[in-house]
Amino acid sequence: MADVKLLGTWPSPFSYRVILALKLKGIDYEYIEQDLSNKSPLLLQSNPVHKKIPVLIHGGNPISESMTILQYIDESWPETHPLLPADPHERTVARFWIKFAEEKLNSASMVFRTSGEEQGKAVRETVELMEILEEHAFGLLKEKEFFGGEKVNMVDLAYGVMGRWFDAIEECSGVRVIDPLKFPLFCGWAERFNEAPVIRDNLPGRKELVDFYKRRREMLLAAAAAAAAAKSN
Ligand SMILES: N[C@@H](CCC(=O)N[C@@H](CS)C(=O)NCC(=O)O)C(=O)O
């Protein structure tokens, strides 16, 4: 039995943060796909507070929340591919942007979950978020390839989900949020991230993601319409 297990779902960007960190470190693990419509006793016992994936189980001990899991992985396997800078100031700046990703990125998923006026609001909010990131986070890169320099680090993993997932979400929601002329630093970085060693071979395919999120969006919008109709009756 593997000492490291990962409970996840294949289209989840949060699962991929963990998968990519494990692959970058070269850690063997057993992946256990979860059905979120019928949560397993193992998931419910392992993450009783949020009942969400991803959960990493190491030596029988469960850890939840993707960015907390990445910090655990980095501390438990420090020898290969460090995921945070050694310098205290750089490390703190990295933590600042990780916290920002945890607090803010979720609003971008509203672009995909909504339509009409609500979607327009979500697009405006996401563009404002991207403006902040373009100037203050991706602006930090200067001549560096990644936040980790020549190698992908924890900040890259925190935001890396945005490029591939955003592209899929934009396609199935019928809106464009990431204009390459407006966000050249983000777009250049996202392209390098998708093509980076290890990342390239372990991200899900664009078509699979688009197909999945198209179906998911239809379901979410149908459920929202049914709820609105029930309320007006
Ligand atoms: N902040 C969490 C978010 C995880 C999350 O939202 N997971 C979703 C799947 S993408 C989930 O398990 N949802 C199940 C539910 O909400 O019941 C993290 O970074 O790990």
CSV table of C-alpha atoms and ligand atoms in Angstrom, one decimal:
chain,number,residue,atom,x,y,z
A,1,MET,CA,0.0,0.0,0.0
A,2,ALA,CA,1.3,3.4,-0.9
A,3,ASP,CA,2.3,5.7,2.0
A,4,VAL,CA,1.0,8.7,0.1
A,5,LYS,CA,-2.6,8.8,-1.2
A,6,LEU,CA,-4.3,11.6,-2.9
A,7,LEU,CA,-8.1,12.0,-3.0
A,8,GLY,CA,-9.1,14.1,-5.9
A,9,THR,CA,-11.3,14.6,-9.0
A,10,TRP,CA,-9.8,14.8,-12.4
A,11,PRO,CA,-11.2,18.1,-13.6
A,12,SER,CA,-10.4,20.0,-10.4
A,13,PRO,CA,-7.7,22.7,-10.6
A,14,PHE,CA,-7.2,22.2,-6.9
A,15,SER,CA,-6.3,18.5,-7.4
A,16,TYR,CA,-3.9,19.5,-10.1
A,17,ARG,CA,-2.0,21.8,-7.8
A,18,VAL,CA,-1.2,18.8,-5.6
A,19,ILE,CA,-0.6,16.4,-8.5
A,20,LEU,CA,1.9,18.8,-10.1
A,21,ALA,CA,3.7,19.3,-6.8
A,22,LEU,CA,4.0,15.6,-6.2
A,23,LYS,CA,5.3,15.0,-9.7
A,24,LEU,CA,7.8,17.9,-9.5
A,25,LYS,CA,9.2,16.4,-6.3
A,26,GLY,CA,9.2,12.9,-7.8
A,27,ILE,CA,7.0,11.4,-4.9
A,28,ASP,CA,5.2,8.2,-5.6
A,29,TYR,CA,1.5,8.2,-4.6
A,30,GLU,CA,-1.8,6.4,-5.1
A,31,TYR,CA,-4.4,8.6,-6.7
A,32,ILE,CA,-8.0,7.8,-5.6
A,33,GLU,CA,-10.7,9.5,-7.8
A,34,GLN,CA,-13.7,10.7,-5.8
A,35,ASP,CA,-17.4,11.0,-6.7
A,36,LEU,CA,-18.4,14.4,-5.2
A,37,SER,CA,-22.1,13.5,-5.8
A,38,ASN,CA,-21.7,10.6,-3.5
A,39,LYS,CA,-18.8,11.3,-1.1
A,40,SER,CA,-16.9,8.4,0.1
A,41,PRO,CA,-16.5,7.5,3.8
A,42,LEU,CA,-12.7,8.0,3.4
A,43,LEU,CA,-13.2,11.6,2.1
A,44,LEU,CA,-15.8,12.5,4.8
A,45,GLN,CA,-13.5,11.1,7.6
A,46,SER,CA,-10.4,12.7,6.1
A,47,ASN,CA,-11.8,16.2,5.6
A,48,PRO,CA,-14.7,16.4,8.1
A,49,VAL,CA,-14.7,20.2,8.1
A,50,HIS,CA,-15.0,21.1,4.5
A,51,LYS,CA,-15.7,17.7,3.0
A,52,LYS,CA,-13.8,18.7,-0.2
A,53,ILE,CA,-11.1,17.4,-2.3
A,54,PRO,CA,-8.1,17.4,-2.6
A,55,VAL,CA,-7.0,15.5,0.5
A,56,LEU,CA,-3.5,14.1,0.9
A,57,ILE,CA,-3.0,11.2,3.2
A,58,HIS,CA,0.6,10.6,4.3
A,59,GLY,CA,1.3,7.7,6.6
A,60,GLY,CA,-2.4,7.6,7.6
A,61,ASN,CA,-2.5,11.4,8.4
A,62,PRO,CA,-4.9,13.5,6.3
A,63,ILE,CA,-4.2,17.0,5.2
A,64,SER,CA,-6.7,19.2,3.3
A,65,GLU,CA,-6.8,22.5,1.4
A,66,SER,CA,-4.6,22.5,-1.7
A,67,MET,CA,-2.1,25.2,-0.7
A,68,THR,CA,-1.7,23.8,2.8
A,69,ILE,CA,-1.0,20.5,1.2
A,70,LEU,CA,1.7,22.0,-1.0
A,71,GLN,CA,3.4,23.6,2.1
A,72,TYR,CA,3.2,20.2,3.8
A,73,ILE,CA,4.8,18.5,0.8
A,74,ASP,CA,7.6,21.0,0.6
A,75,GLU,CA,8.4,20.7,4.3
A,76,SER,CA,8.2,16.8,4.3
A,77,TRP,CA,10.3,16.4,1.1
A,78,PRO,CA,12.7,19.3,1.2
A,79,GLU,CA,15.5,17.6,-0.7
A,80,THR,CA,14.1,17.8,-4.2
A,81,HIS,CA,12.7,20.8,-6.1
A,82,PRO,CA,12.2,23.3,-3.3
A,83,LEU,CA,8.8,25.1,-3.7
A,84,LEU,CA,9.5,28.2,-1.7
A,85,PRO,CA,12.5,30.6,-1.9
A,86,ALA,CA,15.2,30.3,0.8
A,87,ASP,CA,15.5,34.0,1.4
A,88,PRO,CA,13.1,35.2,4.2
A,89,HIS,CA,11.8,38.3,2.3
A,90,GLU,CA,11.3,36.4,-1.0
A,91,ARG,CA,9.6,33.6,0.9
A,92,THR,CA,7.2,36.1,2.6
A,93,VAL,CA,6.4,37.8,-0.7
A,94,ALA,CA,5.6,34.3,-2.1
A,95,ARG,CA,3.3,33.6,0.8
A,96,PHE,CA,1.6,37.0,0.2
A,97,TRP,CA,0.7,36.0,-3.4
A,98,ILE,CA,-0.3,32.4,-2.4
A,99,LYS,CA,-2.8,33.9,0.2
A,100,PHE,CA,-4.1,36.3,-2.5
A,101,ALA,CA,-4.7,33.4,-4.8
A,102,GLU,CA,-6.5,31.5,-2.1
A,103,GLU,CA,-8.7,34.5,-1.3
A,104,LYS,CA,-9.4,35.9,-4.7
A,105,LEU,CA,-9.2,33.4,-7.5
A,106,ASN,CA,-12.6,31.8,-6.6
A,107,SER,CA,-14.4,34.9,-7.9
A,108,ALA,CA,-13.2,34.1,-11.4
A,109,SER,CA,-15.2,30.8,-11.3
A,110,MET,CA,-18.4,33.0,-11.2
A,111,VAL,CA,-17.8,33.8,-14.9
A,112,PHE,CA,-18.5,30.2,-15.6
A,113,ARG,CA,-21.3,29.6,-13.1
A,114,THR,CA,-23.5,32.6,-14.1
A,115,SER,CA,-25.1,34.2,-17.2
A,116,GLY,CA,-26.5,37.6,-18.2
A,117,GLU,CA,-26.0,40.5,-15.8
A,118,GLU,CA,-24.5,38.4,-13.1
A,119,GLN,CA,-21.9,37.1,-15.5
A,120,GLY,CA,-21.1,40.6,-16.7
A,121,LYS,CA,-20.4,41.6,-13.1
A,122,ALA,CA,-18.2,38.5,-12.6
A,123,VAL,CA,-16.2,39.4,-15.8
A,124,ARG,CA,-15.7,43.0,-14.7
A,125,GLU,CA,-14.5,41.8,-11.2
A,126,THR,CA,-12.1,39.2,-12.8
A,127,VAL,CA,-10.7,41.8,-15.2
A,128,GLU,CA,-10.0,44.1,-12.2
A,129,LEU,CA,-8.3,41.1,-10.4
A,130,MET,CA,-6.2,40.4,-13.5
A,131,GLU,CA,-5.2,44.1,-13.6
A,132,ILE,CA,-3.8,43.8,-10.1
A,133,LEU,CA,-2.1,40.6,-10.8
A,134,GLU,CA,-0.6,41.8,-14.1
A,135,GLU,CA,0.9,44.9,-12.5
A,136,HIS,CA,1.9,43.7,-9.0
A,137,ALA,CA,2.4,39.9,-9.3
A,138,PHE,CA,3.4,39.1,-12.9
A,139,GLY,CA,5.2,42.4,-13.0
A,140,LEU,CA,7.5,40.9,-10.3
A,141,LEU,CA,8.8,38.4,-12.8
A,142,LYS,CA,10.9,40.9,-14.8
A,143,GLU,CA,13.3,38.7,-16.7
A,144,LYS,CA,12.5,35.6,-14.7
A,145,GLU,CA,10.7,32.7,-16.4
A,146,PHE,CA,8.7,31.7,-13.4
A,147,PHE,CA,8.2,32.9,-9.8
A,148,GLY,CA,10.7,30.2,-8.9
A,149,GLY,CA,13.3,31.6,-11.4
A,150,GLU,CA,14.2,28.9,-13.9
A,151,LYS,CA,11.9,26.4,-12.1
A,152,VAL,CA,8.2,26.4,-11.2
A,153,ASN,CA,7.6,27.1,-7.5
A,154,MET,CA,4.6,27.2,-5.2
A,155,VAL,CA,3.4,30.6,-6.5
A,156,ASP,CA,3.5,29.3,-10.0
A,157,LEU,CA,1.4,26.3,-8.9
A,158,ALA,CA,-1.1,28.5,-7.1
A,159,TYR,CA,-1.8,30.5,-10.3
A,160,GLY,CA,-0.9,27.9,-12.8
A,161,VAL,CA,-4.4,26.5,-12.7
A,162,MET,CA,-5.6,29.8,-14.1
A,163,GLY,CA,-4.1,29.6,-17.6
A,164,ARG,CA,-5.4,26.1,-18.7
A,165,TRP,CA,-8.7,26.3,-16.8
A,166,PHE,CA,-9.5,29.9,-17.7
A,167,ASP,CA,-9.0,29.1,-21.3
A,168,ALA,CA,-11.5,26.2,-21.0
A,169,ILE,CA,-14.0,28.2,-19.0
A,170,GLU,CA,-13.9,31.1,-21.4
A,171,GLU,CA,-14.6,28.8,-24.3
A,172,CYS,CA,-17.6,27.2,-22.7
A,173,SER,CA,-19.0,30.4,-21.2
A,174,GLY,CA,-18.7,32.4,-24.5
A,175,VAL,CA,-16.8,35.3,-23.0
A,176,ARG,CA,-13.3,36.5,-23.2
A,177,VAL,CA,-11.7,37.8,-20.0
A,178,ILE,CA,-8.0,37.4,-20.7
A,179,ASP,CA,-7.0,39.7,-23.5
A,180,PRO,CA,-3.4,39.0,-24.4
A,181,LEU,CA,-2.9,42.6,-25.4
A,182,LYS,CA,-4.0,43.8,-22.0
A,183,PHE,CA,-2.4,41.0,-20.0
A,184,PRO,CA,0.9,40.2,-21.9
A,185,LEU,CA,2.9,39.3,-18.8
A,186,PHE,CA,0.3,36.8,-17.5
A,187,CYS,CA,-0.2,35.3,-21.0
A,188,GLY,CA,3.5,34.8,-21.6
A,189,TRP,CA,4.0,33.2,-18.2
A,190,ALA,CA,0.9,30.9,-18.7
A,191,GLU,CA,2.3,29.7,-22.0
A,192,ARG,CA,5.7,29.0,-20.3
A,193,PHE,CA,4.0,27.3,-17.4
A,194,ASN,CA,1.9,24.9,-19.7
A,195,GLU,CA,5.1,23.9,-21.5
A,196,ALA,CA,7.4,23.6,-18.5
A,197,PRO,CA,8.9,20.1,-17.9
A,198,VAL,CA,6.7,17.8,-15.8
A,199,ILE,CA,3.8,20.3,-16.0
A,200,ARG,CA,3.3,19.8,-19.8
A,201,ASP,CA,3.0,16.0,-19.3
A,202,ASN,CA,0.7,16.1,-16.3
A,203,LEU,CA,-2.0,18.7,-17.1
A,204,PRO,CA,-5.3,17.5,-18.5
A,205,GLY,CA,-6.0,18.0,-22.2
A,206,ARG,CA,-7.8,21.2,-23.2
A,207,LYS,CA,-10.6,19.4,-25.1
A,208,GLU,CA,-11.4,17.1,-22.1
A,209,LEU,CA,-11.7,20.1,-19.9
A,210,VAL,CA,-13.8,22.1,-22.3
A,211,ASP,CA,-16.2,19.1,-22.8
A,212,PHE,CA,-16.5,18.6,-19.0
A,213,TYR,CA,-17.0,22.3,-18.2
A,214,LYS,CA,-19.6,22.7,-21.0
A,215,ARG,CA,-21.7,19.9,-19.5
A,216,ARG,CA,-21.2,21.3,-16.0
A,217,ARG,CA,-22.2,24.8,-17.0
A,218,GLU,CA,-25.4,23.6,-18.6
A,219,MET,CA,-26.3,21.7,-15.4
A,220,LEU,CA,-25.5,24.7,-13.2
A,221,LEU,CA,-27.5,27.1,-15.3
A,222,ALA,CA,-30.5,24.7,-15.6
A,223,ALA,CA,-30.5,24.3,-11.8
A,224,ALA,CA,-30.3,28.1,-11.3
A,225,ALA,CA,-33.2,28.6,-13.7
A,226,ALA,CA,-35.3,25.9,-12.0
A,227,ALA,CA,-34.6,27.5,-8.6
A,228,ALA,CA,-35.6,30.9,-9.9
A,229,ALA,CA,-38.9,29.5,-11.4
A,230,ALA,CA,-39.7,27.7,-8.1
A,231,LYS,CA,-39.2,31.0,-6.2
A,232,SER,CA,-41.5,33.0,-8.5
A,233,ASN,CA,-44.4,30.5,-8.2
B,1,LIG,N1,-10.0,25.9,-1.0
B,1,LIG,C1,-10.0,24.5,-1.4
B,1,LIG,C2,-11.0,24.3,-2.5
B,1,LIG,C3,-11.3,22.9,-2.9
B,1,LIG,C4,-12.6,22.7,-3.7
B,1,LIG,O1,-13.3,23.7,-3.9
B,1,LIG,N2,-12.9,21.4,-4.0
B,1,LIG,C5,-14.1,21.2,-4.7
B,1,LIG,C6,-13.9,20.5,-6.0
B,1,LIG,S1,-13.1,21.5,-7.2
B,1,LIG,C7,-15.0,20.2,-3.9
B,1,LIG,O2,-14.4,19.3,-3.3
B,1,LIG,N3,-16.3,20.4,-3.8
B,1,LIG,C8,-17.2,19.5,-3.1
B,1,LIG,C9,-18.2,20.3,-2.3
B,1,LIG,O3,-18.2,21.5,-2.3
B,1,LIG,O4,-19.1,19.7,-1.7
B,1,LIG,C10,-8.6,24.0,-1.9
B,1,LIG,O5,-7.8,24.9,-2.2
B,1,LIG,O6,-8.3,22.8,-1.8
